[in-house]
Structures are given as C-alpha cells and as structure tokens.
Amino acid sequence: MYSLDFENEQLVEYEGTIIFDPKAICDPSGKMFKPWWVIVALGSDDDFGLYYSWFYEKQHGIKLQRPAFGAHISVIRGEETDKNNWEKFKELYHKKPIKFIYELSPRTNGAHVWLRVRCDELKELREKMGYPKDGKWGLHLTLGMPTPIYLERNYVVWRMYKNCGRIC
C-alpha cells in the first residue's frame, strides 16, 4: 500500500479525520477562518500535538506555539478551486477517517517543526480535486512554531539537523 522512502527512520501508522474548511481550535469567534483548506485532524483534544510539544521542549529546551488547528496534516492550504468541485469532494470526504504513516523524529527549518508523513490516499485526493499531487510543501504533520523567545535556539537545532542529517 505504501512505498516508504524514509531511510533509517522509525515509522508509525496513525489515524486522523479529513476535515474540509476547518475551524481554528483557539478561535471560537471564527475570525481566523481561512477558506479552501483541507486538513487531517488528529483528535479534538490535541493530545498528539501536546505530547510532541512536551517532547520537543524536553529534548531541545524550546517551547512550541500550538498551530491554529492543533497538530494536523495540511492537505490543501488555501488553494482555490471551483466551488461546485469543492462541495462535491467535501460531501464525499469530510469527516472521513484516514490512516497515514509518520516518521517519529521531528524536523525543523528553524521556523517550523513538523513530522514527515506518507499517505498515498491523500495525494490521490489532491489529484482527484485537480491540484498537483504533491503540493508545494509535501505531506507533513505540523507540530508548531517556536515561541518567539526560542526562535534563535531553534535555528541552532536546525543547523545541527543540517550537519547530522537528523536532529542529533
């Protein structure tokens, strides 16, 4: 089912829920709503994201800001399409459970922290909806951003990652 190209990494299968037009978990007013988004949500309590934030802080001493949707996989990120097409796929896939595989070790570019994800079914969904199969950023599970006071320290972690090929 999956062609894994993650070398020498530990992989875990997990299940989430496809959500069209997600609402930010920290915005009851709805002011943060952005159209044309599809995510895979990992649960309403965000235990997954809270665990990885805790883990990242213990490992690197860096606190992460929680993403607006909690830890999530961005499938479509504000990429407009035909409204009828959108509604058709929303009817078929909204709140549908989906399994994916993720890499246990967090990645960073200094500004964001994520896990690499493999899920052919999500790539196929993008393609069916008329989007490029891989998207601009590829599939990844967003864990958060360093809080501003930790940003410089996270760039040090990123440089370590670049030199070692992983977070040392």
PDB file of N, CA and C in Angstrom, residues 21-35 37 65-70:
ATOM      1  N   ASP A  21     -12.662  22.869   5.355  1.00  0.00           N
ATOM      2  CA  ASP A  21     -12.978  24.159   5.982  1.00  0.00           C
ATOM      3  C   ASP A  21     -12.884  24.087   7.506  1.00  0.00           C
ATOM      4  N   PRO A  22     -11.700  23.714   8.038  1.00  0.00           N
ATOM      5  CA  PRO A  22     -11.568  23.545   9.490  1.00  0.00           C
ATOM      6  C   PRO A  22     -11.687  24.870  10.240  1.00  0.00           C
ATOM      7  N   LYS A  23     -12.120  24.776  11.459  1.00  0.00           N
ATOM      8  CA  LYS A  23     -12.199  25.931  12.363  1.00  0.00           C
ATOM      9  C   LYS A  23     -10.991  25.859  13.298  1.00  0.00           C
ATOM     10  N   ALA A  24     -10.387  26.997  13.563  1.00  0.00           N
ATOM     11  CA  ALA A  24      -9.248  27.041  14.481  1.00  0.00           C
ATOM     12  C   ALA A  24      -9.703  26.644  15.883  1.00  0.00           C
ATOM     13  N   ILE A  25      -8.909  25.804  16.550  1.00  0.00           N
ATOM     14  CA  ILE A  25      -9.302  25.332  17.876  1.00  0.00           C
ATOM     15  C   ILE A  25      -9.209  26.421  18.935  1.00  0.00           C
ATOM     16  N   CYS A  26      -8.423  27.453  18.661  1.00  0.00           N
ATOM     17  CA  CYS A  26      -8.251  28.515  19.651  1.00  0.00           C
ATOM     18  C   CYS A  26      -8.986  29.797  19.239  1.00  0.00           C
ATOM     19  N   ASP A  27     -10.029  29.674  18.417  1.00  0.00           N
ATOM     20  CA  ASP A  27     -10.731  30.851  17.909  1.00  0.00           C
ATOM     21  C   ASP A  27     -12.240  30.618  17.845  1.00  0.00           C
ATOM     22  N   PRO A  28     -12.919  30.693  18.990  1.00  0.00           N
ATOM     23  CA  PRO A  28     -14.362  30.448  18.975  1.00  0.00           C
ATOM     24  C   PRO A  28     -15.154  31.452  18.138  1.00  0.00           C
ATOM     25  N   SER A  29     -14.586  32.641  17.879  1.00  0.00           N
ATOM     26  CA  SER A  29     -15.299  33.664  17.116  1.00  0.00           C
ATOM     27  C   SER A  29     -15.319  33.361  15.615  1.00  0.00           C
ATOM     28  N   GLY A  30     -14.386  32.539  15.150  1.00  0.00           N
ATOM     29  CA  GLY A  30     -14.312  32.213  13.726  1.00  0.00           C
ATOM     30  C   GLY A  30     -13.540  33.230  12.911  1.00  0.00           C
ATOM     31  N   LYS A  31     -12.901  34.216  13.541  1.00  0.00           N
ATOM     32  CA  LYS A  31     -12.171  35.259  12.807  1.00  0.00           C
ATOM     33  C   LYS A  31     -10.929  34.729  12.098  1.00  0.00           C
ATOM     34  N   MET A  32     -10.384  33.604  12.573  1.00  0.00           N
ATOM     35  CA  MET A  32      -9.176  33.045  11.958  1.00  0.00           C
ATOM     36  C   MET A  32      -9.497  32.112  10.794  1.00  0.00           C
ATOM     37  N   PHE A  33     -10.768  31.949  10.457  1.00  0.00           N
ATOM     38  CA  PHE A  33     -11.157  31.024   9.393  1.00  0.00           C
ATOM     39  C   PHE A  33     -10.527  31.421   8.064  1.00  0.00           C
ATOM     40  N   LYS A  34      -9.995  30.428   7.362  1.00  0.00           N
ATOM     41  CA  LYS A  34      -9.427  30.642   6.036  1.00  0.00           C
ATOM     42  C   LYS A  34     -10.099  29.664   5.082  1.00  0.00           C
ATOM     43  N   PRO A  35     -10.642  30.150   3.960  1.00  0.00           N
ATOM     44  CA  PRO A  35     -11.301  29.241   3.016  1.00  0.00           C
ATOM     45  C   PRO A  35     -10.299  28.383   2.255  1.00  0.00           C
ATOM     46  N   TRP A  37      -9.275  25.214   2.713  1.00  0.00           N
ATOM     47  CA  TRP A  37      -8.336  24.395   3.465  1.00  0.00           C
ATOM     48  C   TRP A  37      -8.930  23.010   3.685  1.00  0.00           C
ATOM     49  N   GLN A  65       4.628  26.985  19.858  1.00  0.00           N
ATOM     50  CA  GLN A  65       3.279  27.540  19.793  1.00  0.00           C
ATOM     51  C   GLN A  65       2.385  26.522  19.102  1.00  0.00           C
ATOM     52  N   ARG A  66       1.218  26.374  19.611  1.00  0.00           N
ATOM     53  CA  ARG A  66       0.262  25.432  19.051  1.00  0.00           C
ATOM     54  C   ARG A  66      -0.272  25.948  17.714  1.00  0.00           C
ATOM     55  N   PRO A  67      -0.347  25.103  16.692  1.00  0.00           N
ATOM     56  CA  PRO A  67      -0.933  25.553  15.419  1.00  0.00           C
ATOM     57  C   PRO A  67      -2.425  25.859  15.588  1.00  0.00           C
ATOM     58  N   ALA A  68      -2.964  26.678  14.724  1.00  0.00           N
ATOM     59  CA  ALA A  68      -4.374  27.089  14.817  1.00  0.00           C
ATOM     60  C   ALA A  68      -5.326  25.898  14.822  1.00  0.00           C
ATOM     61  N   PHE A  69      -4.992  24.837  14.074  1.00  0.00           N
ATOM     62  CA  PHE A  69      -5.855  23.653  14.004  1.00  0.00           C
ATOM     63  C   PHE A  69      -5.367  22.544  14.922  1.00  0.00           C
ATOM     64  N   GLY A  70      -4.457  22.839  15.840  1.00  0.00           N
ATOM     65  CA  GLY A  70      -3.803  21.786  16.603  1.00  0.00           C
ATOM     66  C   GLY A  70      -2.847  21.061  15.672  1.00  0.00           C
TER      67      GLY A  70
END
